[in-house]
PDB file of C-alpha atoms in Angstrom:
ATOM      1  CA  UNK S   1      20.684 -11.746  13.480  1.00 62.00           C
ATOM      2  CA  UNK S   2      18.514 -12.046  10.006  1.00 66.00           C
ATOM      3  CA  UNK S   3      18.062 -15.241   8.914  1.00 71.00           C
ATOM      4  CA  UNK S   4      19.113 -15.181   5.149  1.00 68.00           C
ATOM      5  CA  UNK S   5      17.433 -18.761   4.706  1.00 70.00           C
ATOM      6  CA  UNK S   6      13.759 -17.380   5.646  1.00 78.00           C
ATOM      7  CA  UNK S   7      13.789 -14.375   3.161  1.00 81.00           C
ATOM      8  CA  UNK S   8      15.068 -17.506   0.594  1.00 84.00           C
ATOM      9  CA  UNK S   9      11.345 -17.645  -0.948  1.00 84.00           C
ATOM     10  CA  UNK S  10      11.293 -14.396  -2.241  1.00 87.00           C
ATOM     11  CA  UNK S  11      14.600 -13.670  -2.870  1.00 88.00           C
ATOM     12  CA  UNK S  12      14.364 -16.534  -5.433  1.00 88.00           C
ATOM     13  CA  UNK S  13      11.091 -14.392  -6.688  1.00 88.00           C
ATOM     14  CA  UNK S  14      13.210 -11.179  -7.429  1.00 88.00           C
ATOM     15  CA  UNK S  15      16.049 -13.529  -9.064  1.00 88.00           C
ATOM     16  CA  UNK S  16      13.630 -15.201 -11.624  1.00 87.00           C
ATOM     17  CA  UNK S  17      12.412 -11.504 -12.616  1.00 85.00           C
ATOM     18  CA  UNK S  18      15.922 -10.459 -12.931  1.00 87.00           C
ATOM     19  CA  UNK S  19      15.509  -8.147  -9.490  1.00 86.00           C
ATOM     20  CA  UNK S  20      17.514  -7.922  -6.406  1.00 88.00           C
ATOM     21  CA  UNK S  21      16.199  -6.469  -2.871  1.00 89.00           C
ATOM     22  CA  UNK S  22      16.790  -2.473  -2.458  1.00 89.00           C
ATOM     23  CA  UNK S  23      18.845  -1.085   0.919  1.00 92.00           C
ATOM     24  CA  UNK S  24      15.967   0.418   2.633  1.00 92.00           C
ATOM     25  CA  UNK S  25      13.822  -2.702   2.356  1.00 92.00           C
ATOM     26  CA  UNK S  26      16.102  -4.742   3.990  1.00 92.00           C
ATOM     27  CA  UNK S  27      16.581  -2.334   6.764  1.00 93.00           C
ATOM     28  CA  UNK S  28      12.582  -1.924   7.340  1.00 93.00           C
ATOM     29  CA  UNK S  29      13.694  -5.622   8.008  1.00 93.00           C
ATOM     30  CA  UNK S  30      16.581  -5.816  10.061  1.00 93.00           C
ATOM     31  CA  UNK S  31      14.535  -2.742  12.369  1.00 93.00           C
ATOM     32  CA  UNK S  32      11.524  -4.636  12.329  1.00 92.00           C
ATOM     33  CA  UNK S  33      13.114  -7.437  13.832  1.00 90.00           C
ATOM     34  CA  UNK S  34      14.510  -5.312  16.799  1.00 91.00           C
ATOM     35  CA  UNK S  35      11.170  -4.324  17.962  1.00 90.00           C
ATOM     36  CA  UNK S  36      11.122  -0.840  15.982  1.00 92.00           C
ATOM     37  CA  UNK S  37       8.344   1.409  14.665  1.00 93.00           C
ATOM     38  CA  UNK S  38       9.350   2.009  10.764  1.00 94.00           C
ATOM     39  CA  UNK S  39       8.489   5.220   8.711  1.00 94.00           C
ATOM     40  CA  UNK S  40       9.795   4.191   5.036  1.00 94.00           C
ATOM     41  CA  UNK S  41       9.208   6.891   2.681  1.00 93.00           C
ATOM     42  CA  UNK S  42      10.572   5.461  -0.920  1.00 90.00           C
ATOM     43  CA  UNK S  43       9.530   7.274  -3.892  1.00 86.00           C
ATOM     44  CA  UNK S  44       7.193   5.371  -6.613  1.00 81.00           C
ATOM     45  CA  UNK S  45       8.366   2.422  -8.110  1.00 80.00           C
ATOM     46  CA  UNK S  46      11.216   1.871  -5.030  1.00 83.00           C
ATOM     47  CA  UNK S  47       9.625  -1.312  -3.558  1.00 87.00           C
ATOM     48  CA  UNK S  48       7.848   0.540  -0.394  1.00 89.00           C
ATOM     49  CA  UNK S  49       4.813  -2.424  -0.932  1.00 90.00           C
ATOM     50  CA  UNK S  50       7.276  -5.261  -0.581  1.00 91.00           C
ATOM     51  CA  UNK S  51       9.774  -2.915   2.202  1.00 92.00           C
ATOM     52  CA  UNK S  52       6.640  -2.692   4.379  1.00 93.00           C
ATOM     53  CA  UNK S  53       5.535  -6.781   3.938  1.00 93.00           C
ATOM     54  CA  UNK S  54       8.992  -8.184   3.820  1.00 93.00           C
ATOM     55  CA  UNK S  55       8.965  -8.146   7.959  1.00 92.00           C
ATOM     56  CA  UNK S  56       5.678 -10.047   7.746  1.00 93.00           C
ATOM     57  CA  UNK S  57       6.921 -12.594   5.425  1.00 92.00           C
ATOM     58  CA  UNK S  58      10.075 -13.060   7.026  1.00 90.00           C
ATOM     59  CA  UNK S  59       8.211 -13.832  10.959  1.00 89.00           C
ATOM     60  CA  UNK S  60       5.864 -16.260   8.437  1.00 89.00           C
ATOM     61  CA  UNK S  61       7.868 -17.986   6.678  1.00 82.00           C
ATOM     62  CA  UNK S  62       8.083 -20.568   9.307  1.00 71.00           C
ATOM     63  CA  UNK S  63       5.793 -20.783  11.510  1.00 65.00           C
ATOM     64  CA  UNK S  64       2.566 -22.970  11.672  1.00 68.00           C
ATOM     65  CA  UNK S  65      -0.330 -22.685   9.927  1.00 63.00           C
ATOM     66  CA  UNK S  66      -2.706 -20.599  12.920  1.00 71.00           C
ATOM     67  CA  UNK S  67      -5.783 -19.590  12.033  1.00 75.00           C
ATOM     68  CA  UNK S  68      -5.060 -16.322  13.934  1.00 87.00           C
ATOM     69  CA  UNK S  69      -4.226 -13.066  11.779  1.00 92.00           C
ATOM     70  CA  UNK S  70      -0.949 -12.051  11.805  1.00 94.00           C
ATOM     71  CA  UNK S  71      -0.582  -9.235   9.334  1.00 95.00           C
ATOM     72  CA  UNK S  72      -3.283  -5.857   9.127  1.00 96.00           C
ATOM     73  CA  UNK S  73      -3.104  -3.391   5.918  1.00 95.00           C
ATOM     74  CA  UNK S  74      -4.066  -0.299   5.754  1.00 95.00           C
ATOM     75  CA  UNK S  75      -4.881   1.936   3.055  1.00 93.00           C
ATOM     76  CA  UNK S  76      -7.347   4.963   3.199  1.00 91.00           C
ATOM     77  CA  UNK S  77      -8.074   3.761  -0.886  1.00 87.00           C
ATOM     78  CA  UNK S  78     -10.185   0.654  -1.555  1.00 86.00           C
ATOM     79  CA  UNK S  79      -8.569   0.094  -4.719  1.00 86.00           C
ATOM     80  CA  UNK S  80      -5.130  -0.075  -2.841  1.00 87.00           C
ATOM     81  CA  UNK S  81      -6.315  -1.952  -1.260  1.00 88.00           C
ATOM     82  CA  UNK S  82      -7.623  -4.815  -3.590  1.00 87.00           C
ATOM     83  CA  UNK S  83      -4.393  -3.448  -6.254  1.00 87.00           C
ATOM     84  CA  UNK S  84      -1.354  -4.047  -2.898  1.00 88.00           C
ATOM     85  CA  UNK S  85      -3.668  -8.216  -2.298  1.00 89.00           C
ATOM     86  CA  UNK S  86      -3.072  -8.600  -6.484  1.00 87.00           C
ATOM     87  CA  UNK S  87       0.569  -7.482  -6.297  1.00 87.00           C
ATOM     88  CA  UNK S  88       1.232  -9.500  -3.091  1.00 87.00           C
ATOM     89  CA  UNK S  89      -0.608 -12.908  -3.756  1.00 88.00           C
ATOM     90  CA  UNK S  90       2.145 -13.247  -7.163  1.00 87.00           C
ATOM     91  CA  UNK S  91       5.559 -13.576  -5.572  1.00 87.00           C
ATOM     92  CA  UNK S  92       3.427 -16.125  -2.580  1.00 88.00           C
ATOM     93  CA  UNK S  93       1.930 -18.412  -5.549  1.00 88.00           C
ATOM     94  CA  UNK S  94       4.843 -18.373  -7.217  1.00 87.00           C
ATOM     95  CA  UNK S  95       7.143 -19.680  -4.724  1.00 87.00           C
ATOM     96  CA  UNK S  96       4.550 -21.851  -3.035  1.00 86.00           C
ATOM     97  CA  UNK S  97       4.415 -19.921  -0.039  1.00 87.00           C
ATOM     98  CA  UNK S  98       1.786 -21.071   2.705  1.00 87.00           C
ATOM     99  CA  UNK S  99       0.546 -17.728   3.632  1.00 90.00           C
ATOM    100  CA  UNK S 100      -2.792 -16.669   2.869  1.00 91.00           C
ATOM    101  CA  UNK S 101      -4.241 -12.870   1.579  1.00 92.00           C
ATOM    102  CA  UNK S 102      -7.320 -11.356   2.142  1.00 91.00           C
ATOM    103  CA  UNK S 103      -9.238  -8.011   1.839  1.00 91.00           C
ATOM    104  CA  UNK S 104     -11.715  -6.326   3.276  1.00 91.00           C
ATOM    105  CA  UNK S 105     -13.524  -3.485   2.598  1.00 87.00           C
ATOM    106  CA  UNK S 106     -17.616  -2.091   1.835  1.00 85.00           C
ATOM    107  CA  UNK S 107     -17.651  -4.197  -0.740  1.00 85.00           C
ATOM    108  CA  UNK S 108     -17.277  -7.506   0.728  1.00 85.00           C
ATOM    109  CA  UNK S 109     -19.735  -9.437   1.077  1.00 88.00           C
ATOM    110  CA  UNK S 110     -21.537 -10.646   4.532  1.00 88.00           C
ATOM    111  CA  UNK S 111     -20.521 -14.629   3.890  1.00 91.00           C
ATOM    112  CA  UNK S 112     -16.772 -13.336   3.468  1.00 89.00           C
ATOM    113  CA  UNK S 113     -16.969 -10.872   6.170  1.00 88.00           C
ATOM    114  CA  UNK S 114     -18.704 -14.115   8.296  1.00 88.00           C
ATOM    115  CA  UNK S 115     -15.774 -16.852   7.466  1.00 90.00           C
ATOM    116  CA  UNK S 116     -12.654 -13.857   8.007  1.00 88.00           C
ATOM    117  CA  UNK S 117     -14.470 -13.809  11.422  1.00 87.00           C
ATOM    118  CA  UNK S 118     -14.461 -17.327  12.013  1.00 87.00           C
ATOM    119  CA  UNK S 119     -11.457 -18.329   9.593  1.00 90.00           C
ATOM    120  CA  UNK S 120      -8.769 -15.081   9.271  1.00 91.00           C
ATOM    121  CA  UNK S 121      -6.111 -15.242   6.457  1.00 92.00           C
ATOM    122  CA  UNK S 122      -2.343 -14.700   7.740  1.00 93.00           C
ATOM    123  CA  UNK S 123      -2.695 -11.445   6.404  1.00 94.00           C
ATOM    124  CA  UNK S 124      -5.550  -8.777   5.743  1.00 94.00           C
ATOM    125  CA  UNK S 125      -5.830  -6.080   4.131  1.00 93.00           C
ATOM    126  CA  UNK S 126      -8.232  -3.378   4.727  1.00 93.00           C
ATOM    127  CA  UNK S 127      -9.301   0.919   4.963  1.00 93.00           C
ATOM    128  CA  UNK S 128      -9.324   3.064   8.769  1.00 93.00           C
ATOM    129  CA  UNK S 129     -13.276   2.820   8.496  1.00 94.00           C
ATOM    130  CA  UNK S 130     -13.798  -1.053   8.063  1.00 93.00           C
ATOM    131  CA  UNK S 131     -10.212  -1.687  10.990  1.00 94.00           C
ATOM    132  CA  UNK S 132     -12.969   0.617  13.293  1.00 94.00           C
ATOM    133  CA  UNK S 133     -15.937  -1.442  12.673  1.00 93.00           C
ATOM    134  CA  UNK S 134     -13.419  -4.678  12.907  1.00 93.00           C
ATOM    135  CA  UNK S 135     -12.374  -2.979  16.730  1.00 93.00           C
ATOM    136  CA  UNK S 136     -16.149  -2.281  17.617  1.00 92.00           C
ATOM    137  CA  UNK S 137     -16.717  -5.994  17.645  1.00 90.00           C
ATOM    138  CA  UNK S 138     -17.070  -7.198  20.920  1.00 89.00           C
ATOM    139  CA  UNK S 139     -14.806  -9.943  20.384  1.00 89.00           C
ATOM    140  CA  UNK S 140     -12.012  -7.608  19.023  1.00 90.00           C
ATOM    141  CA  UNK S 141      -9.096  -8.540  21.335  1.00 91.00           C
ATOM    142  CA  UNK S 142      -9.627 -12.219  20.891  1.00 91.00           C
ATOM    143  CA  UNK S 143      -9.902 -11.407  17.061  1.00 92.00           C
ATOM    144  CA  UNK S 144      -6.474  -9.573  16.694  1.00 93.00           C
ATOM    145  CA  UNK S 145      -4.621 -11.865  19.316  1.00 90.00           C
ATOM    146  CA  UNK S 146      -2.128 -12.990  17.683  1.00 90.00           C
ATOM    147  CA  UNK S 147      -1.735  -9.576  15.156  1.00 94.00           C
ATOM    148  CA  UNK S 148       2.144  -8.981  15.169  1.00 94.00           C
ATOM    149  CA  UNK S 149       2.015  -6.625  12.321  1.00 95.00           C
ATOM    150  CA  UNK S 150       0.172  -3.339  11.267  1.00 96.00           C
ATOM    151  CA  UNK S 151       0.815  -1.640   7.673  1.00 96.00           C
ATOM    152  CA  UNK S 152      -0.350   1.838   7.154  1.00 94.00           C
ATOM    153  CA  UNK S 153      -0.048   2.831   3.078  1.00 92.00           C
ATOM    154  CA  UNK S 154      -0.244   6.417   1.999  1.00 91.00           C
ATOM    155  CA  UNK S 155       0.223   8.184   5.619  1.00 90.00           C
ATOM    156  CA  UNK S 156       0.585  11.507   4.262  1.00 89.00           C
ATOM    157  CA  UNK S 157      -3.765  11.132   3.764  1.00 88.00           C
ATOM    158  CA  UNK S 158      -4.824  10.573   6.614  1.00 90.00           C
ATOM    159  CA  UNK S 159      -2.275  13.120   9.274  1.00 88.00           C
ATOM    160  CA  UNK S 160      -4.566  15.491  10.328  1.00 85.00           C
ATOM    161  CA  UNK S 161      -7.518  14.719   9.372  1.00 90.00           C
ATOM    162  CA  UNK S 162     -10.780  13.002  10.694  1.00 93.00           C
ATOM    163  CA  UNK S 163      -9.953   9.855   8.921  1.00 92.00           C
ATOM    164  CA  UNK S 164      -6.623   9.517  10.295  1.00 91.00           C
ATOM    165  CA  UNK S 165      -8.485  10.534  14.184  1.00 92.00           C
ATOM    166  CA  UNK S 166     -10.380   7.678  14.480  1.00 93.00           C
ATOM    167  CA  UNK S 167      -7.553   5.303  12.833  1.00 93.00           C
ATOM    168  CA  UNK S 168      -4.858   6.353  16.047  1.00 92.00           C
ATOM    169  CA  UNK S 169      -7.634   5.675  18.588  1.00 93.00           C
ATOM    170  CA  UNK S 170      -8.193   2.144  17.142  1.00 94.00           C
ATOM    171  CA  UNK S 171      -4.486   1.850  17.430  1.00 93.00           C
ATOM    172  CA  UNK S 172      -4.137   3.200  20.841  1.00 92.00           C
ATOM    173  CA  UNK S 173      -6.913   0.457  21.628  1.00 92.00           C
ATOM    174  CA  UNK S 174      -5.383  -2.295  20.048  1.00 92.00           C
ATOM    175  CA  UNK S 175      -1.819  -1.216  21.841  1.00 91.00           C
ATOM    176  CA  UNK S 176      -3.544  -0.680  25.631  1.00 90.00           C
ATOM    177  CA  UNK S 177      -4.070  -4.903  24.548  1.00 91.00           C
ATOM    178  CA  UNK S 178      -1.122  -5.055  21.974  1.00 90.00           C
ATOM    179  CA  UNK S 179       1.549  -3.646  22.950  1.00 89.00           C
ATOM    180  CA  UNK S 180       4.272  -5.588  21.212  1.00 88.00           C
ATOM    181  CA  UNK S 181       2.513  -5.153  18.005  1.00 92.00           C
ATOM    182  CA  UNK S 182       4.539  -3.537  15.626  1.00 93.00           C
ATOM    183  CA  UNK S 183       3.758  -0.821  12.974  1.00 94.00           C
ATOM    184  CA  UNK S 184       5.693  -0.395   9.383  1.00 95.00           C
ATOM    185  CA  UNK S 185       4.098   2.975   7.886  1.00 93.00           C
ATOM    186  CA  UNK S 186       4.741   3.786   3.541  1.00 94.00           C
ATOM    187  CA  UNK S 187       4.489   6.550   1.952  1.00 91.00           C
ATOM    188  CA  UNK S 188       6.665   8.223  -0.798  1.00 88.00           C
ATOM    189  CA  UNK S 189       6.649  12.002   0.526  1.00 85.00           C
ATOM    190  CA  UNK S 190       6.053  13.397   3.579  1.00 86.00           C
ATOM    191  CA  UNK S 191       6.901  17.432   4.274  1.00 83.00           C
ATOM    192  CA  UNK S 192       7.043  16.303   8.125  1.00 85.00           C
ATOM    193  CA  UNK S 193       8.650  13.015   8.672  1.00 87.00           C
ATOM    194  CA  UNK S 194       9.255  12.779  12.681  1.00 85.00           C
ATOM    195  CA  UNK S 195       5.435  14.367  13.019  1.00 84.00           C
ATOM    196  CA  UNK S 196       4.345  11.852  11.067  1.00 85.00           C
ATOM    197  CA  UNK S 197       6.043   8.839  12.418  1.00 85.00           C
ATOM    198  CA  UNK S 198       5.259  10.194  16.311  1.00 83.00           C
ATOM    199  CA  UNK S 199       1.361  10.258  15.261  1.00 82.00           C
ATOM    200  CA  UNK S 200       0.893   6.332  14.421  1.00 84.00           C
ATOM    201  CA  UNK S 201       4.192   4.813  15.881  1.00 83.00           C
ATOM    202  CA  UNK S 202       4.269   3.502  20.106  1.00 75.00           C
ATOM    203  CA  UNK S 203       6.553   5.887  21.936  1.00 71.00           C
ATOM    204  CA  UNK S 204      10.366   6.008  21.592  1.00 69.00           C
ATOM    205  CA  UNK S 205      10.121   3.711  19.522  1.00 82.00           C
ATOM    206  CA  UNK S 206       9.841   4.504  15.262  1.00 89.00           C
ATOM    207  CA  UNK S 207      12.633   4.590  13.199  1.00 91.00           C
ATOM    208  CA  UNK S 208      13.038   6.784   9.454  1.00 92.00           C
ATOM    209  CA  UNK S 209      13.994   5.412   6.730  1.00 93.00           C
ATOM    210  CA  UNK S 210      13.870   7.856   3.844  1.00 90.00           C
ATOM    211  CA  UNK S 211      14.777   7.223  -0.034  1.00 88.00           C
ATOM    212  CA  UNK S 212      15.990  10.152  -1.898  1.00 82.00           C
ATOM    213  CA  UNK S 213      14.384  10.442  -5.280  1.00 75.00           C
ATOM    214  CA  UNK S 214      17.618   9.473  -7.910  1.00 74.00           C
ATOM    215  CA  UNK S 215      15.468  10.174 -10.621  1.00 75.00           C
ATOM    216  CA  UNK S 216      15.199  14.249 -11.343  1.00 79.00           C
ATOM    217  CA  UNK S 217      11.818  15.406 -12.989  1.00 79.00           C
ATOM    218  CA  UNK S 218      11.896  16.318 -16.738  1.00 86.00           C
ATOM    219  CA  UNK S 219       8.678  18.764 -16.089  1.00 90.00           C
ATOM    220  CA  UNK S 220       6.736  20.799 -19.248  1.00 91.00           C
ATOM    221  CA  UNK S 221       4.030  23.089 -20.457  1.00 91.00           C
ATOM    222  CA  UNK S 222       2.125  21.131 -22.652  1.00 90.00           C
ATOM    223  CA  UNK S 223       1.762  23.497 -26.333  1.00 88.00           C
ATOM    224  CA  UNK S 224      -1.625  22.754 -27.450  1.00 87.00           C
ATOM    225  CA  UNK S 225      -2.663  23.010 -30.818  1.00 88.00           C
ATOM    226  CA  UNK S 226      -6.536  24.411 -30.135  1.00 87.00           C
ATOM    227  CA  UNK S 227      -7.425  27.304 -27.589  1.00 87.00           C
ATOM    228  CA  UNK S 228      -8.330  26.679 -24.412  1.00 85.00           C
ATOM    229  CA  UNK S 229     -11.691  27.806 -24.267  1.00 85.00           C
ATOM    230  CA  UNK S 230     -13.186  29.560 -21.088  1.00 86.00           C
ATOM    231  CA  UNK S 231     -15.182  27.271 -19.156  1.00 83.00           C
ATOM    232  CA  UNK S 232     -16.035  24.152 -19.100  1.00 76.00           C
ATOM    233  CA  UNK S 233     -13.404  22.319 -20.863  1.00 71.00           C
ATOM    234  CA  UNK S 234     -11.625  19.405 -19.346  1.00 80.00           C
ATOM    235  CA  UNK S 235      -9.069  19.359 -20.842  1.00 85.00           C
ATOM    236  CA  UNK S 236     -10.756  18.146 -24.159  1.00 86.00           C
ATOM    237  CA  UNK S 237      -9.649  20.881 -26.302  1.00 89.00           C
ATOM    238  CA  UNK S 238      -6.229  19.279 -25.524  1.00 91.00           C
ATOM    239  CA  UNK S 239      -7.102  15.186 -25.546  1.00 92.00           C
ATOM    240  CA  UNK S 240      -5.518  14.618 -29.628  1.00 92.00           C
ATOM    241  CA  UNK S 241      -2.777  16.305 -28.244  1.00 93.00           C
ATOM    242  CA  UNK S 242      -2.128  14.254 -24.854  1.00 93.00           C
ATOM    243  CA  UNK S 243      -3.208  10.525 -27.339  1.00 93.00           C
ATOM    244  CA  UNK S 244       0.354  11.892 -29.520  1.00 92.00           C
ATOM    245  CA  UNK S 245       1.892  12.530 -26.213  1.00 91.00           C
ATOM    246  CA  UNK S 246       0.779   8.912 -24.799  1.00 91.00           C
ATOM    247  CA  UNK S 247       1.858   6.556 -27.537  1.00 91.00           C
ATOM    248  CA  UNK S 248       5.483   8.229 -26.993  1.00 89.00           C
ATOM    249  CA  UNK S 249       6.106   7.149 -23.383  1.00 85.00           C
ATOM    250  CA  UNK S 250       5.041   3.497 -22.369  1.00 73.00           C
ATOM    251  CA  UNK S 251       3.344   3.371 -19.839  1.00 82.00           C
ATOM    252  CA  UNK S 252       1.815   6.693 -18.785  1.00 86.00           C
ATOM    253  CA  UNK S 253      -0.625   8.341 -16.636  1.00 87.00           C
ATOM    254  CA  UNK S 254      -2.564  11.041 -16.053  1.00 89.00           C
ATOM    255  CA  UNK S 255      -4.004  12.300 -13.617  1.00 89.00           C
ATOM    256  CA  UNK S 256      -6.703  14.020 -12.625  1.00 89.00           C
ATOM    257  CA  UNK S 257      -8.547  15.989 -10.056  1.00 87.00           C
ATOM    258  CA  UNK S 258     -11.417  14.169 -10.167  1.00 86.00           C
ATOM    259  CA  UNK S 259     -13.295  10.933 -10.420  1.00 84.00           C
ATOM    260  CA  UNK S 260     -15.355  12.277 -12.905  1.00 88.00           C
ATOM    261  CA  UNK S 261     -12.891  13.982 -15.086  1.00 89.00           C
ATOM    262  CA  UNK S 262     -10.846  11.188 -14.976  1.00 90.00           C
ATOM    263  CA  UNK S 263     -13.709   8.821 -16.643  1.00 92.00           C
ATOM    264  CA  UNK S 264     -14.923  12.018 -19.213  1.00 92.00           C
ATOM    265  CA  UNK S 265     -10.974  12.113 -20.382  1.00 92.00           C
ATOM    266  CA  UNK S 266     -10.509   8.299 -20.152  1.00 92.00           C
ATOM    267  CA  UNK S 267     -13.779   8.834 -22.787  1.00 93.00           C
ATOM    268  CA  UNK S 268     -12.023  10.590 -24.765  1.00 93.00           C
ATOM    269  CA  UNK S 269      -8.695   9.008 -25.004  1.00 93.00           C
ATOM    270  CA  UNK S 270     -10.741   6.046 -26.490  1.00 93.00           C
ATOM    271  CA  UNK S 271     -12.167   7.661 -29.325  1.00 93.00           C
ATOM    272  CA  UNK S 272      -8.881   8.738 -30.087  1.00 91.00           C
ATOM    273  CA  UNK S 273      -7.182   5.550 -30.080  1.00 91.00           C
ATOM    274  CA  UNK S 274      -6.564   5.212 -33.377  1.00 89.00           C
ATOM    275  CA  UNK S 275      -3.566   2.763 -32.698  1.00 84.00           C
ATOM    276  CA  UNK S 276      -5.226   0.581 -30.444  1.00 87.00           C
ATOM    277  CA  UNK S 277      -3.751   0.825 -26.930  1.00 85.00           C
ATOM    278  CA  UNK S 278      -4.674  -1.205 -24.212  1.00 84.00           C
TER     279      UNK S 278
END
């Protein structure tokens, strides 16, 4: 039985912003309280992050402060871990909750890693590789002995990959000394849901929550004013037309194939930025 008062700080924060809980967010919490692993599949903007962390916040809301790690968030991207940290710490800080959140990636300094080892935060955001390094420590069982939740984001990009295999091995090792540590997996889209759940979930302990996309995408092909060159164009021929489209919609996300392309396209769009868009 859920204790609604333990959700009050987050409920207040949502109310102050004119929002309410989504049904699937509360379902994640209900299943988790009943000791199930959960796979949450929801479209972008559907509240996956809050849904994934809601059981942890609920559990930490009335606990005494301990110098032990409570929740481990694992993301395939360092940038995503940092972004989730920033988005999650805002409501926790605004509501004055006594919950500490930090990141640990390849960019984390030695001094910070050392401090986290001796005085871990309540929630730690990391990557599969950094998690593997932590598990390789001789005292890893002591470090993780109070761990209650493992949240795995973007699991579709980890299944059937070497990084996913590495993660699965370390999850299996954690299960050997923490059999009751619950797992919550998040993704916007997965083809084989049961396979995804079984890959990271404890045996026979999983539930799937799938949220259907209510807004259908409107797909169009941009009719650029310039001719497409034979090679090496990087969409530069259409930068002016792309910029005009951006002026019609705010905000906008532009997808490209590589990091180098993203930097080049950004530079070219910035040169077109007569309206001084942020």
